mmCIF file with all atom_site columns, C-alpha atoms and ligand atoms in Angstrom:
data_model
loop_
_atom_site.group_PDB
_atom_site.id
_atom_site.type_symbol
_atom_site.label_atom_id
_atom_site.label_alt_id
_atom_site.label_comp_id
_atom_site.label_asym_id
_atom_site.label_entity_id
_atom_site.label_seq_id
_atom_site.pdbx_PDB_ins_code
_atom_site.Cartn_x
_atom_site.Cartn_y
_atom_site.Cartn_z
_atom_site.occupancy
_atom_site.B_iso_or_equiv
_atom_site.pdbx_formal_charge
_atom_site.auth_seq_id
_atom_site.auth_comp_id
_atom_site.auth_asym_id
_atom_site.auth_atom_id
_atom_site.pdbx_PDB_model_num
ATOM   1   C CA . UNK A 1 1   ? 5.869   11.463  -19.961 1.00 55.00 ? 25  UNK A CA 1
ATOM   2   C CA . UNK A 1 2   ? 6.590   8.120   -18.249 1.00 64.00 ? 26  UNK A CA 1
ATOM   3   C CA . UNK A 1 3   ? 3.822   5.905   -17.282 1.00 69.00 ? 27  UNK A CA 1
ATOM   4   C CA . UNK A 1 4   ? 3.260   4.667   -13.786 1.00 70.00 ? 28  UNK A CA 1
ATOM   5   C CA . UNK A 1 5   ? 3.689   0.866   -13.556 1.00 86.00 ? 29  UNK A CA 1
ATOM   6   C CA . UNK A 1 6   ? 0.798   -1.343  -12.623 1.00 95.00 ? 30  UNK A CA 1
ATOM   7   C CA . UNK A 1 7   ? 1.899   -4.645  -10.768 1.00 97.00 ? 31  UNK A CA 1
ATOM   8   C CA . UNK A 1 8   ? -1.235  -6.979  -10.424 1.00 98.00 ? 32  UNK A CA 1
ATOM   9   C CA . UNK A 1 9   ? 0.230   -9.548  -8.035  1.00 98.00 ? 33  UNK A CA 1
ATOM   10  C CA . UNK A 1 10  ? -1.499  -13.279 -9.069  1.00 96.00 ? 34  UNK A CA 1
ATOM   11  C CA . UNK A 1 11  ? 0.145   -15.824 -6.434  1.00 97.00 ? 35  UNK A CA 1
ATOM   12  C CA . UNK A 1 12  ? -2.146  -18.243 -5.952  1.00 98.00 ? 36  UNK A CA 1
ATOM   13  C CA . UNK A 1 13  ? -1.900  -17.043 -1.788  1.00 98.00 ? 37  UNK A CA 1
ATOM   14  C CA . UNK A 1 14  ? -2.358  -13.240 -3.073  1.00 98.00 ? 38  UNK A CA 1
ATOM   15  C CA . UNK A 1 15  ? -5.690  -14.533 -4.754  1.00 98.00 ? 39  UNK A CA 1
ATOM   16  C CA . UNK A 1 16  ? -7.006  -17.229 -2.066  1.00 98.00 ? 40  UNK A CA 1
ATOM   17  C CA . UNK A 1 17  ? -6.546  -14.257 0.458   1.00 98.00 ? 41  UNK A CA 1
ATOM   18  C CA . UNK A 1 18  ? -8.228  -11.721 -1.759  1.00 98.00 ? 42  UNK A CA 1
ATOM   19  C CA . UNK A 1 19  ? -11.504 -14.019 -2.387  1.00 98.00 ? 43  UNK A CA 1
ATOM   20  C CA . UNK A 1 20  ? -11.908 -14.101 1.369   1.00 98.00 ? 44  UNK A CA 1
ATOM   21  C CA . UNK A 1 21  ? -11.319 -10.694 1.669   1.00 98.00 ? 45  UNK A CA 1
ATOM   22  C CA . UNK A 1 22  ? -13.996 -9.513  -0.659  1.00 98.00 ? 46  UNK A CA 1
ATOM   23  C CA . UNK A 1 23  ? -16.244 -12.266 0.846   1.00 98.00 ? 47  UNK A CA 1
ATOM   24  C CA . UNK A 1 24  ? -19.087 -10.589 2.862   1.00 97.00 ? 48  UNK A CA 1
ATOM   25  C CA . UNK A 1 25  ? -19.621 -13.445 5.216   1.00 97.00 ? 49  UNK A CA 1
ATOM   26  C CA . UNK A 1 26  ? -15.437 -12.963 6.580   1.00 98.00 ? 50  UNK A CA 1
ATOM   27  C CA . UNK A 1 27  ? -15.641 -11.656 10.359  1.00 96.00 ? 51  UNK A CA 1
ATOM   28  C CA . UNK A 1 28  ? -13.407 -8.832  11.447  1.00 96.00 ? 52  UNK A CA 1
ATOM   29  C CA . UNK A 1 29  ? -10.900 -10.771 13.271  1.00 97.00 ? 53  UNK A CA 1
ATOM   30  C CA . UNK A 1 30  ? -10.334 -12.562 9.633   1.00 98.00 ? 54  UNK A CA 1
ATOM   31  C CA . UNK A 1 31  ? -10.391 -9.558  7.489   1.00 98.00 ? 55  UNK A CA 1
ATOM   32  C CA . UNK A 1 32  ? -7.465  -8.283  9.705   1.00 98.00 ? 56  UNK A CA 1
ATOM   33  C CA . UNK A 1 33  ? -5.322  -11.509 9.799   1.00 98.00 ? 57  UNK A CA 1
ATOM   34  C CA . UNK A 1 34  ? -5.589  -11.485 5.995   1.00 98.00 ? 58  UNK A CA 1
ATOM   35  C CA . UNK A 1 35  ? -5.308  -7.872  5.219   1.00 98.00 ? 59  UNK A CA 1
ATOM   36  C CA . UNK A 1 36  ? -2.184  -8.007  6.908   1.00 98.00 ? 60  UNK A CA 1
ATOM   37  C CA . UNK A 1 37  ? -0.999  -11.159 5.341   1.00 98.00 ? 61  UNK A CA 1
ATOM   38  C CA . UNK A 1 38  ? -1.815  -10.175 1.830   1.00 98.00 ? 62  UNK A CA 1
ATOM   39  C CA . UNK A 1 39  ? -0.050  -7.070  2.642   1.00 98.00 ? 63  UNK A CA 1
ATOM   40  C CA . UNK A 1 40  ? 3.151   -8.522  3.401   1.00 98.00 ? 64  UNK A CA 1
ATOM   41  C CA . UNK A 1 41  ? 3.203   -10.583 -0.162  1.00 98.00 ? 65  UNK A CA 1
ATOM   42  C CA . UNK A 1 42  ? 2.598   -7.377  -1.477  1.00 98.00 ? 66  UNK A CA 1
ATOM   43  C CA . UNK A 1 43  ? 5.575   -5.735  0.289   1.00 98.00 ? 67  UNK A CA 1
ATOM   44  C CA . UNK A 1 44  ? 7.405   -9.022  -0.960  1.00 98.00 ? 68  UNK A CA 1
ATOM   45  C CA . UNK A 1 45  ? 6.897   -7.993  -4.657  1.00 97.00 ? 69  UNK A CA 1
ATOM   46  C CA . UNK A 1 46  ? 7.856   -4.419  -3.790  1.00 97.00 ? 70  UNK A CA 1
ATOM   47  C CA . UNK A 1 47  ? 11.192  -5.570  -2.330  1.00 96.00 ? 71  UNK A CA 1
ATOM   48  C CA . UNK A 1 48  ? 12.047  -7.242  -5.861  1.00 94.00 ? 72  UNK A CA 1
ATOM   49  C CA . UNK A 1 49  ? 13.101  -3.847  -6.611  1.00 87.00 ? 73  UNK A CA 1
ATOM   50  C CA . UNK A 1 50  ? 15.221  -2.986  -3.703  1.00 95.00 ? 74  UNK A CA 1
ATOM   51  C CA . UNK A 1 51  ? 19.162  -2.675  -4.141  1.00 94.00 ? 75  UNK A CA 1
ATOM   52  C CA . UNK A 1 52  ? 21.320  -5.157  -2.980  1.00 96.00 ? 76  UNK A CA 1
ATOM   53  C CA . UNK A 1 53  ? 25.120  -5.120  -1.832  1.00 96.00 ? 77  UNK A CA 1
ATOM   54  C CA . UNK A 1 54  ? 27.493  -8.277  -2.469  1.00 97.00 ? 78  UNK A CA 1
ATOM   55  C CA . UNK A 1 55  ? 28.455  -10.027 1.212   1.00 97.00 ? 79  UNK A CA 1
ATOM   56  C CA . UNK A 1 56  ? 30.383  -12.519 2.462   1.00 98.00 ? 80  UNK A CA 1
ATOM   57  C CA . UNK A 1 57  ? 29.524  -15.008 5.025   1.00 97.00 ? 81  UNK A CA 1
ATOM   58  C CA . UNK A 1 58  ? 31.348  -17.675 7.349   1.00 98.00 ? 82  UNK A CA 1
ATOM   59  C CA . UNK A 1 59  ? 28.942  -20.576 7.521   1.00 98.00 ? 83  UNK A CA 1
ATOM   60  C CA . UNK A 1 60  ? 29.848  -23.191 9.997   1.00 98.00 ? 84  UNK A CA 1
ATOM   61  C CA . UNK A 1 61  ? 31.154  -25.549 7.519   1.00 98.00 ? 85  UNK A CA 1
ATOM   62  C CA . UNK A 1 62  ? 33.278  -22.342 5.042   1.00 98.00 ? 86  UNK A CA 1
ATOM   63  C CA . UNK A 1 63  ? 32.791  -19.032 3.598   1.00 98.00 ? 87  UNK A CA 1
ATOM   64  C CA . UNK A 1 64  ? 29.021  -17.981 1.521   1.00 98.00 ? 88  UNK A CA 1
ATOM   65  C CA . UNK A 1 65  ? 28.931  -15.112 -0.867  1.00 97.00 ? 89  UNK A CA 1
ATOM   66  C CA . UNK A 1 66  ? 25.863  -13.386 -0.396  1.00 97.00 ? 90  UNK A CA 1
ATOM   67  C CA . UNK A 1 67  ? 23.498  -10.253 -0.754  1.00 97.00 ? 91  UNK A CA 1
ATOM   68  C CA . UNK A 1 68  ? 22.439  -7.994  1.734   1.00 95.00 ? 92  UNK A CA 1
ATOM   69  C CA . UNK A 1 69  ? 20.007  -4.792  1.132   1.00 95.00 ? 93  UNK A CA 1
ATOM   70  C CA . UNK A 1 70  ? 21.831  -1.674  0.269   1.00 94.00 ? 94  UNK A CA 1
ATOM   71  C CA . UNK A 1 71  ? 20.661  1.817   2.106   1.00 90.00 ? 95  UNK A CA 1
ATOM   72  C CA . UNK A 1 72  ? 17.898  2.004   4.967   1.00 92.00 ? 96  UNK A CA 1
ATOM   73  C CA . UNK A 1 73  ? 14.659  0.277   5.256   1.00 93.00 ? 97  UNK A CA 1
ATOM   74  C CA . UNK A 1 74  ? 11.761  1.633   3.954   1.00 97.00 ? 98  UNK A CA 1
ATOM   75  C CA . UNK A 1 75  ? 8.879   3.608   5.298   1.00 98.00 ? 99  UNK A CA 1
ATOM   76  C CA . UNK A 1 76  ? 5.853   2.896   4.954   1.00 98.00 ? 100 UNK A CA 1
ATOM   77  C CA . UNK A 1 77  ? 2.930   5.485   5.284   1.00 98.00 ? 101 UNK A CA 1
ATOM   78  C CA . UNK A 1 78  ? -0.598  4.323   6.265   1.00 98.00 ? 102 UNK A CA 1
ATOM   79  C CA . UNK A 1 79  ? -3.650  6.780   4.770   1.00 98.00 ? 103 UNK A CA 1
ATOM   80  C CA . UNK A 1 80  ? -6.079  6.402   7.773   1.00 97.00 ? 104 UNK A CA 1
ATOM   81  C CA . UNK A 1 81  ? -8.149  4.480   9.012   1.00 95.00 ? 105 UNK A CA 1
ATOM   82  C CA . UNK A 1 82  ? -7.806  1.186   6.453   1.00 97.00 ? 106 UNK A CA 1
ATOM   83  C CA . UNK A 1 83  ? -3.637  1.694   5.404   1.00 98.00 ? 107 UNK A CA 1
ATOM   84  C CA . UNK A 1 84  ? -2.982  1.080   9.299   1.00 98.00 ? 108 UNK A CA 1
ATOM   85  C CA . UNK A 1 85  ? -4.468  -2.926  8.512   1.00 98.00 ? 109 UNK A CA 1
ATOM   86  C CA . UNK A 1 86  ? -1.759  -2.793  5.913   1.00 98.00 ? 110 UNK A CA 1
ATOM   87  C CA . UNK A 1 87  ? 1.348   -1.620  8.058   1.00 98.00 ? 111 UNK A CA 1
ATOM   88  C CA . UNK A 1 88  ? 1.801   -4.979  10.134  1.00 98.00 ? 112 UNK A CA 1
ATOM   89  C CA . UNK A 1 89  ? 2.474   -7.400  7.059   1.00 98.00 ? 113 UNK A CA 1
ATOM   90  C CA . UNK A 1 90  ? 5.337   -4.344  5.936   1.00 98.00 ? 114 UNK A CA 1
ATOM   91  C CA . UNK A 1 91  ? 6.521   -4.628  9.488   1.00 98.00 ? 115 UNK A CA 1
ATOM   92  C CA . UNK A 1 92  ? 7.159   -8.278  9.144   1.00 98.00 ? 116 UNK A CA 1
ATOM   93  C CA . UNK A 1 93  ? 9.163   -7.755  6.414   1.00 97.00 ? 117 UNK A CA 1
ATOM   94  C CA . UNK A 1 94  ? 11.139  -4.855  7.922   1.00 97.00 ? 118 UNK A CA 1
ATOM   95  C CA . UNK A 1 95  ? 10.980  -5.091  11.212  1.00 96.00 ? 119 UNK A CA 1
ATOM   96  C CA . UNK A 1 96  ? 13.000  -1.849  11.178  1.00 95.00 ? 120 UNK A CA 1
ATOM   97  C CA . UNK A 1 97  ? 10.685  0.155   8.448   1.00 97.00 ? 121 UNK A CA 1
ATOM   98  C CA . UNK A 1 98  ? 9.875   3.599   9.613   1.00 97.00 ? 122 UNK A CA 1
ATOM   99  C CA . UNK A 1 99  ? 5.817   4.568   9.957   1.00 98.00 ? 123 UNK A CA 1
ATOM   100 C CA . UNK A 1 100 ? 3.806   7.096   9.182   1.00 98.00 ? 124 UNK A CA 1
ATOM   101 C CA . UNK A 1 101 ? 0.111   8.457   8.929   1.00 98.00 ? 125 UNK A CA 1
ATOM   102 C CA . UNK A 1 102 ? -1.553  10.838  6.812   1.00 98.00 ? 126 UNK A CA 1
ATOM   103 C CA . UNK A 1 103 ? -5.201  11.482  7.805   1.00 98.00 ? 127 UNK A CA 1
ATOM   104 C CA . UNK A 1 104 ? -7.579  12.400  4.720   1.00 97.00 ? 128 UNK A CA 1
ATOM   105 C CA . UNK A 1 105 ? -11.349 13.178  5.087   1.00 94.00 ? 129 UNK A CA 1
ATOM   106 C CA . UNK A 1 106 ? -13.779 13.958  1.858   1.00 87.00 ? 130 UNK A CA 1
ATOM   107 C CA . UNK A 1 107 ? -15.097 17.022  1.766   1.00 87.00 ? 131 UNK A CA 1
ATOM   108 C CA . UNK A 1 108 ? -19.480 16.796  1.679   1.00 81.00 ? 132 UNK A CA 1
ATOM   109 C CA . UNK A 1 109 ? -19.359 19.623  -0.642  1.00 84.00 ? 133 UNK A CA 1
ATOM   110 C CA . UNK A 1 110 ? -16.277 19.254  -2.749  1.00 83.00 ? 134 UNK A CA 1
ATOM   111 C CA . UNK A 1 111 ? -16.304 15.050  -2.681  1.00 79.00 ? 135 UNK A CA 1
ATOM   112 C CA . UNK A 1 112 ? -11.890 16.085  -2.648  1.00 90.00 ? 136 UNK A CA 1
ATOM   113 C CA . UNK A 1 113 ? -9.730  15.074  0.129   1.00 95.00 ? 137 UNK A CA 1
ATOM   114 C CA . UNK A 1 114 ? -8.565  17.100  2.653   1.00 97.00 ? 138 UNK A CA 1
ATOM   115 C CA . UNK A 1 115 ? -5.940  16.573  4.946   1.00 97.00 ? 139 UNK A CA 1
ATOM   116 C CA . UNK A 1 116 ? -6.426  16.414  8.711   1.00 98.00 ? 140 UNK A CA 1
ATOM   117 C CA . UNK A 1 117 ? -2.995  14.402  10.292  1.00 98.00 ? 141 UNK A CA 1
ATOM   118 C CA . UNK A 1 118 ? 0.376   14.266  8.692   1.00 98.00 ? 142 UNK A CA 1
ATOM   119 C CA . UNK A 1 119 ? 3.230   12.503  11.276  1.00 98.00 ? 143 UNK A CA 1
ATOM   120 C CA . UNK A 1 120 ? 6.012   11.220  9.101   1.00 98.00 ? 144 UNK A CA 1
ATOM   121 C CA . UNK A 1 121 ? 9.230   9.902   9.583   1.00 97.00 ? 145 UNK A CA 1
ATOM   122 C CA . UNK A 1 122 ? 12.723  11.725  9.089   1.00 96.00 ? 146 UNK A CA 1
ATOM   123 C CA . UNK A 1 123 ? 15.079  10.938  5.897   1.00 96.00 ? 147 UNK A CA 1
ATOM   124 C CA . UNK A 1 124 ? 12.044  10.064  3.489   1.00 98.00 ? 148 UNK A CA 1
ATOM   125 C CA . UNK A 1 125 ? 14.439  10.896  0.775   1.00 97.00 ? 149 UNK A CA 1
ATOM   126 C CA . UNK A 1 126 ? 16.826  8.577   1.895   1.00 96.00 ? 150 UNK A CA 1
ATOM   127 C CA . UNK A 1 127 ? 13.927  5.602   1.296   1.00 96.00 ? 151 UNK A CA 1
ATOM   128 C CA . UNK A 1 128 ? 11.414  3.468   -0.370  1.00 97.00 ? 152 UNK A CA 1
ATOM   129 C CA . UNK A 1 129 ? 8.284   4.622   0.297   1.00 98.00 ? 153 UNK A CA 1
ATOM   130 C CA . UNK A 1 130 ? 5.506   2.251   0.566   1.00 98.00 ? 154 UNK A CA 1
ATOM   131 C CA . UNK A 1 131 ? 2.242   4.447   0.695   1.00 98.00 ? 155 UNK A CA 1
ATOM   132 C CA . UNK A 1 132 ? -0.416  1.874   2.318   1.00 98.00 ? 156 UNK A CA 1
ATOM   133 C CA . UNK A 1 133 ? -4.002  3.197   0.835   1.00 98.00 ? 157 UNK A CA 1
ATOM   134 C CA . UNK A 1 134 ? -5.911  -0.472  0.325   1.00 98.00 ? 158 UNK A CA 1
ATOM   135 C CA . UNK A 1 135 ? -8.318  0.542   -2.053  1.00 98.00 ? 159 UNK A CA 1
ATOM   136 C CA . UNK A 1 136 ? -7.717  2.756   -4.523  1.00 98.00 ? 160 UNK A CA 1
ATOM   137 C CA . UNK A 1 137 ? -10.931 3.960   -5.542  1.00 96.00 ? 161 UNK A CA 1
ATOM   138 C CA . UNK A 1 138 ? -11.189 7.897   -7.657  1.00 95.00 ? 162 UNK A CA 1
ATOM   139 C CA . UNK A 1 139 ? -7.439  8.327   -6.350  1.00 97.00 ? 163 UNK A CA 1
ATOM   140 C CA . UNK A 1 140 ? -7.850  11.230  -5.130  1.00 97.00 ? 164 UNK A CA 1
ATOM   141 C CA . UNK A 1 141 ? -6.741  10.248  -1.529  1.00 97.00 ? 165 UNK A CA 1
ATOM   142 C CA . UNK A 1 142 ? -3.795  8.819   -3.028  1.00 98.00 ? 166 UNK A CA 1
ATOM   143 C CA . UNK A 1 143 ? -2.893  11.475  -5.214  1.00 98.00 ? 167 UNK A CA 1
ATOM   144 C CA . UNK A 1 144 ? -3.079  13.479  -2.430  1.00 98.00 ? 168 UNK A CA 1
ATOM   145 C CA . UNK A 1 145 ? -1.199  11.332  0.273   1.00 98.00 ? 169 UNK A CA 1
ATOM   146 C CA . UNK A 1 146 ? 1.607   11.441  -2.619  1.00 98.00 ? 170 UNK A CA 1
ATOM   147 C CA . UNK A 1 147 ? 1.729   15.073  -2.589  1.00 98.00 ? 171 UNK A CA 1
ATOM   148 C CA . UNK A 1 148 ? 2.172   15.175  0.912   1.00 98.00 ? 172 UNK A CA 1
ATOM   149 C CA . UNK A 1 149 ? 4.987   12.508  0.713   1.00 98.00 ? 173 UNK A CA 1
ATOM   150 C CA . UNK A 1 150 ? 6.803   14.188  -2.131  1.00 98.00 ? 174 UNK A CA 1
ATOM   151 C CA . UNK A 1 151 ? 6.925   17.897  -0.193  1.00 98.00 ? 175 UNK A CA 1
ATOM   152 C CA . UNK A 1 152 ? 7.779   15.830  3.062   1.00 98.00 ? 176 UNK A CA 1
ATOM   153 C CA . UNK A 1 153 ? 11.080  15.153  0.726   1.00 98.00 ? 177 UNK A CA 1
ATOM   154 C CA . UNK A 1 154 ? 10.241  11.365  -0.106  1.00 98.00 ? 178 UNK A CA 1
ATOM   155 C CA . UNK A 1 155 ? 11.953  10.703  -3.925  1.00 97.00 ? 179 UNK A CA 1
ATOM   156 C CA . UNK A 1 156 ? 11.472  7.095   -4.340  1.00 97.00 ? 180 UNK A CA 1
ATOM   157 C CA . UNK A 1 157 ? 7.543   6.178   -3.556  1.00 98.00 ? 181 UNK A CA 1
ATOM   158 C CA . UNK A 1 158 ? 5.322   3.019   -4.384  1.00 98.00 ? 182 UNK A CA 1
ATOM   159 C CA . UNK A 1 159 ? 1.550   2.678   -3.690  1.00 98.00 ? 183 UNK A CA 1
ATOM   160 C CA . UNK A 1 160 ? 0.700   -0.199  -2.444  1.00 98.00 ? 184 UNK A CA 1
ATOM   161 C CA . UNK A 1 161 ? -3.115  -1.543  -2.796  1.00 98.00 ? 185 UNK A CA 1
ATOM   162 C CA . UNK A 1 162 ? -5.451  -3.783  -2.402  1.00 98.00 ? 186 UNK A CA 1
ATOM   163 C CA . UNK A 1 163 ? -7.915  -3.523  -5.350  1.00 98.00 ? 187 UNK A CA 1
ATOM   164 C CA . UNK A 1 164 ? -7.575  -0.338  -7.628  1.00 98.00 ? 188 UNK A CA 1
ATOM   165 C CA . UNK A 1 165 ? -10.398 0.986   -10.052 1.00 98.00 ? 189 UNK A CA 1
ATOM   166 C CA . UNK A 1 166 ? -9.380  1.806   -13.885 1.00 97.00 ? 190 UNK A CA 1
ATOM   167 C CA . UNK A 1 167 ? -10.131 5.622   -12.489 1.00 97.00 ? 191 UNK A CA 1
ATOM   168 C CA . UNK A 1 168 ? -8.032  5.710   -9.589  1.00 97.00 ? 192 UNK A CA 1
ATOM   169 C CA . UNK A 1 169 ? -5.332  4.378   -12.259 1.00 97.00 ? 193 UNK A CA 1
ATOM   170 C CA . UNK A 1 170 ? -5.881  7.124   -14.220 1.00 97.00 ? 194 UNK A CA 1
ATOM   171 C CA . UNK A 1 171 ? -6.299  9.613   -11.237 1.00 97.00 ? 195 UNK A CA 1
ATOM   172 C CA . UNK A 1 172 ? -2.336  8.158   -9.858  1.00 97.00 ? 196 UNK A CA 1
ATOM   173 C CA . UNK A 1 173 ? -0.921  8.284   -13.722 1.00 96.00 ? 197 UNK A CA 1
ATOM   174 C CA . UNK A 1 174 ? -2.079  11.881  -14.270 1.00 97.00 ? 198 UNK A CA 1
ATOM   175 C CA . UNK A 1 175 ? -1.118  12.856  -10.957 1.00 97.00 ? 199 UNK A CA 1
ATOM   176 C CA . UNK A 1 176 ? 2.298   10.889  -10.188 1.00 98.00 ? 200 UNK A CA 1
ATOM   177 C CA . UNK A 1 177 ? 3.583   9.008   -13.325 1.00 97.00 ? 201 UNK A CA 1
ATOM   178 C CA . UNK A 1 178 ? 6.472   8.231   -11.379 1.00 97.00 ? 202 UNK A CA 1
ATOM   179 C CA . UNK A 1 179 ? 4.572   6.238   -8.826  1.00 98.00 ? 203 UNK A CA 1
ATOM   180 C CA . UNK A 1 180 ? 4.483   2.478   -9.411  1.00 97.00 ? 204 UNK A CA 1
ATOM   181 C CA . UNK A 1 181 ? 1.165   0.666   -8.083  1.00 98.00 ? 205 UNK A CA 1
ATOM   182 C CA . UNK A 1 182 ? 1.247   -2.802  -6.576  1.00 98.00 ? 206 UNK A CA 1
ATOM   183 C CA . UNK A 1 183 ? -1.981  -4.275  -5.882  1.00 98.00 ? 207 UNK A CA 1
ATOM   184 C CA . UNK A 1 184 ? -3.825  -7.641  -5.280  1.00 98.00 ? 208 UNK A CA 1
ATOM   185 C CA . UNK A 1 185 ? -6.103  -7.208  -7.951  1.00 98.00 ? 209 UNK A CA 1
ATOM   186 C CA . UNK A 1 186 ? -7.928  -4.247  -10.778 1.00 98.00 ? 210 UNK A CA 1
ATOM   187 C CA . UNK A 1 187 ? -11.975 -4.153  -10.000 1.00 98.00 ? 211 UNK A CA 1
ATOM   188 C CA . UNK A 1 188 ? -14.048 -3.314  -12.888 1.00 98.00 ? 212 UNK A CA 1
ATOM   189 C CA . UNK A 1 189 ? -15.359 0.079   -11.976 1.00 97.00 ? 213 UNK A CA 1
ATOM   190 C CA . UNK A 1 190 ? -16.677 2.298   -9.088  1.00 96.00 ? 214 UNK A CA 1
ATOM   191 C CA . UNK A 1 191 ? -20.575 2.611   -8.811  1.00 95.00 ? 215 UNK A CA 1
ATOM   192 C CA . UNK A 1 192 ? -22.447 6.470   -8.247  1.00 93.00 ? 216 UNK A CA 1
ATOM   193 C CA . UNK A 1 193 ? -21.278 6.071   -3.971  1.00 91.00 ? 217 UNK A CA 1
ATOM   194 C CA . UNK A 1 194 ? -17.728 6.004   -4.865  1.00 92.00 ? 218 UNK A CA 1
ATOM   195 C CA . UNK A 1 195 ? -17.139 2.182   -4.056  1.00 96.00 ? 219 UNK A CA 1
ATOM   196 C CA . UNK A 1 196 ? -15.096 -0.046  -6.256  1.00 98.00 ? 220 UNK A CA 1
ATOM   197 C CA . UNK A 1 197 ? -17.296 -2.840  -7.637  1.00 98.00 ? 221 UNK A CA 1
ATOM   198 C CA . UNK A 1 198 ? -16.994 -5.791  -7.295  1.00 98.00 ? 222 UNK A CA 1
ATOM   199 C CA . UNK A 1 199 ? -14.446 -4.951  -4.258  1.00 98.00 ? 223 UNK A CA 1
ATOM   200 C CA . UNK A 1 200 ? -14.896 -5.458  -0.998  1.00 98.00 ? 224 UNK A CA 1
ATOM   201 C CA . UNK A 1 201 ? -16.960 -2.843  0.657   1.00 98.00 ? 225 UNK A CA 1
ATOM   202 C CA . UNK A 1 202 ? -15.407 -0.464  2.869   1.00 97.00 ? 226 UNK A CA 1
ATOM   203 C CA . UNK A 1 203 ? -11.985 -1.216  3.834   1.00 98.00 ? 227 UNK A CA 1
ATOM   204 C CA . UNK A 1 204 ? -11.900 0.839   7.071   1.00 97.00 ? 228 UNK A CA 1
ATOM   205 C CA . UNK A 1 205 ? -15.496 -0.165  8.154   1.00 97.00 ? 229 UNK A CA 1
ATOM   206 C CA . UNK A 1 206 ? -15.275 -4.045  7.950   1.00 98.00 ? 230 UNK A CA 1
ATOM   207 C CA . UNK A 1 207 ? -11.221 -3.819  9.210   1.00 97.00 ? 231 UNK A CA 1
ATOM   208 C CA . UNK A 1 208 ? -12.718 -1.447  12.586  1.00 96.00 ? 232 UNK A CA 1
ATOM   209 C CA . UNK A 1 209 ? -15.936 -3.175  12.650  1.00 95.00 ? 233 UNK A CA 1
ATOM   210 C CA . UNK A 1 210 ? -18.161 0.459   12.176  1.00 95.00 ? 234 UNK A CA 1
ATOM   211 C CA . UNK A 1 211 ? -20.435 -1.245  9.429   1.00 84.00 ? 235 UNK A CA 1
HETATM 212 N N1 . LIG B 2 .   ? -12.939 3.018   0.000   1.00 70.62 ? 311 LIG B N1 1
HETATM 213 C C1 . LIG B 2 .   ? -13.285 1.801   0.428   1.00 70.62 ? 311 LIG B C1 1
HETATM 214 O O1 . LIG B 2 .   ? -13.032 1.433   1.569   1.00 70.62 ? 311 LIG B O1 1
HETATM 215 N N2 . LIG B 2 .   ? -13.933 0.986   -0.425  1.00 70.62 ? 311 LIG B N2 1
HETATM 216 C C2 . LIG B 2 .   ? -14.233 1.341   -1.687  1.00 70.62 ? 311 LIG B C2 1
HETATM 217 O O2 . LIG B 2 .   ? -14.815 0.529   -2.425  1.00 70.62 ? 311 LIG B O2 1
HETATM 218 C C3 . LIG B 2 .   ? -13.861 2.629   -2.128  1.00 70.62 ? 311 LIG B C3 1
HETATM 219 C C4 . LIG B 2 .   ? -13.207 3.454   -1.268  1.00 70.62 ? 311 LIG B C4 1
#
């Protein structure tokens, strides 16, 4: 069976952003700015593999041949709360993109997601889907947020994230081999709480400021 891709992005602005974001001493108002900046370079890679048309232009001085994206733009679907710092840098990039949310909550007993809120956009199988989910921790959530995608029609579906753990690789290659992951950077592990170390803490807490 095919193997889900793993793009570690390593621009030198990817990584400058990433060190602040991990750093505990970067206020709120920070963390946001850059979560949404890193998340647009992110969406930048992700375009790479979008599919162009040939074009022709009239420039003021002759004619250009050009490129222009083939197809609509994508969608992008935030897994609440920390995916929604994500959507603004994709909305940069396509102003146009299509949003949705999928609400997941872990279970005391079970420690598995379960879903609370799906709202997502028409003609998912017509796009890209970026699925916003910053840190990829066990994967469950992610697994699950695909599932949800995939019977909400959506064909074509990349994860986007921050910083993954080795098991929430494992969790998205088991789960959805067809599912490339694009993230800023892969932690080392996750500690007994769940929480990829080093990382960054919790991405929803320190993006909300409910520390
Ligand atoms: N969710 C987070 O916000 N941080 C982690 O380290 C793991 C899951």
């Amino acid at each position: 069976m095919k193997r889900a891709a793993v793009r570690i992005v390593s621009h030198p602005l990817v990584r400058r952003d990433l060190a602040l974001l991990r750093s505990r001493s970067t206020p709120e108002p920070l963390f946001r700015e850059l979560l949404e900046e890193i998340s647009l370079f992110l969406a930048y890679e992700i375009a790479r593999g979008l599919p162009m048309s040939k074009t022709s232009v009239r420039t003021p001085v002759g004619r250009a041949e050009g490129v222009r994206l083939q197809g609509e733009e994508p969608a992008v679907a935030a897994v609440l709360r920390a995916g929604l710092g994500m959507v603004g840098g994709v909305l940069k990039l396509f102003p146009r993109a299509k949003v949705g949310h999928i609400g997941l909550y872990r279970d005391p007993g079970t420690l598995r997601p379960v879903e609370y809120y799906r709202k997502l956009p028409p003609g998912l199988d017509r796009r890209l889907v970026i699925l916003a989910d910053p840190m990829l921790a066990t994967g469950h959530s992610a697994a699950m947020a695909a599932d949800i995608l995939k019977e909400s029609g959506a064909k074509n579906i990349v994860l986007m994230c921050l910083v993954a753990a080795p098991e929430g690789v494992r969790t998205m290659r088991r789960a959805h081999p067809d599912i490339s992951i694009t993230a800023a950077a892969l932690d080392e592990k996750l500690n007994s709480h769940g929480y990829i170390v080093p990382g960054l803490g919790d991405a929803g807490d320190r993006l909300f400021g409910t520390l």
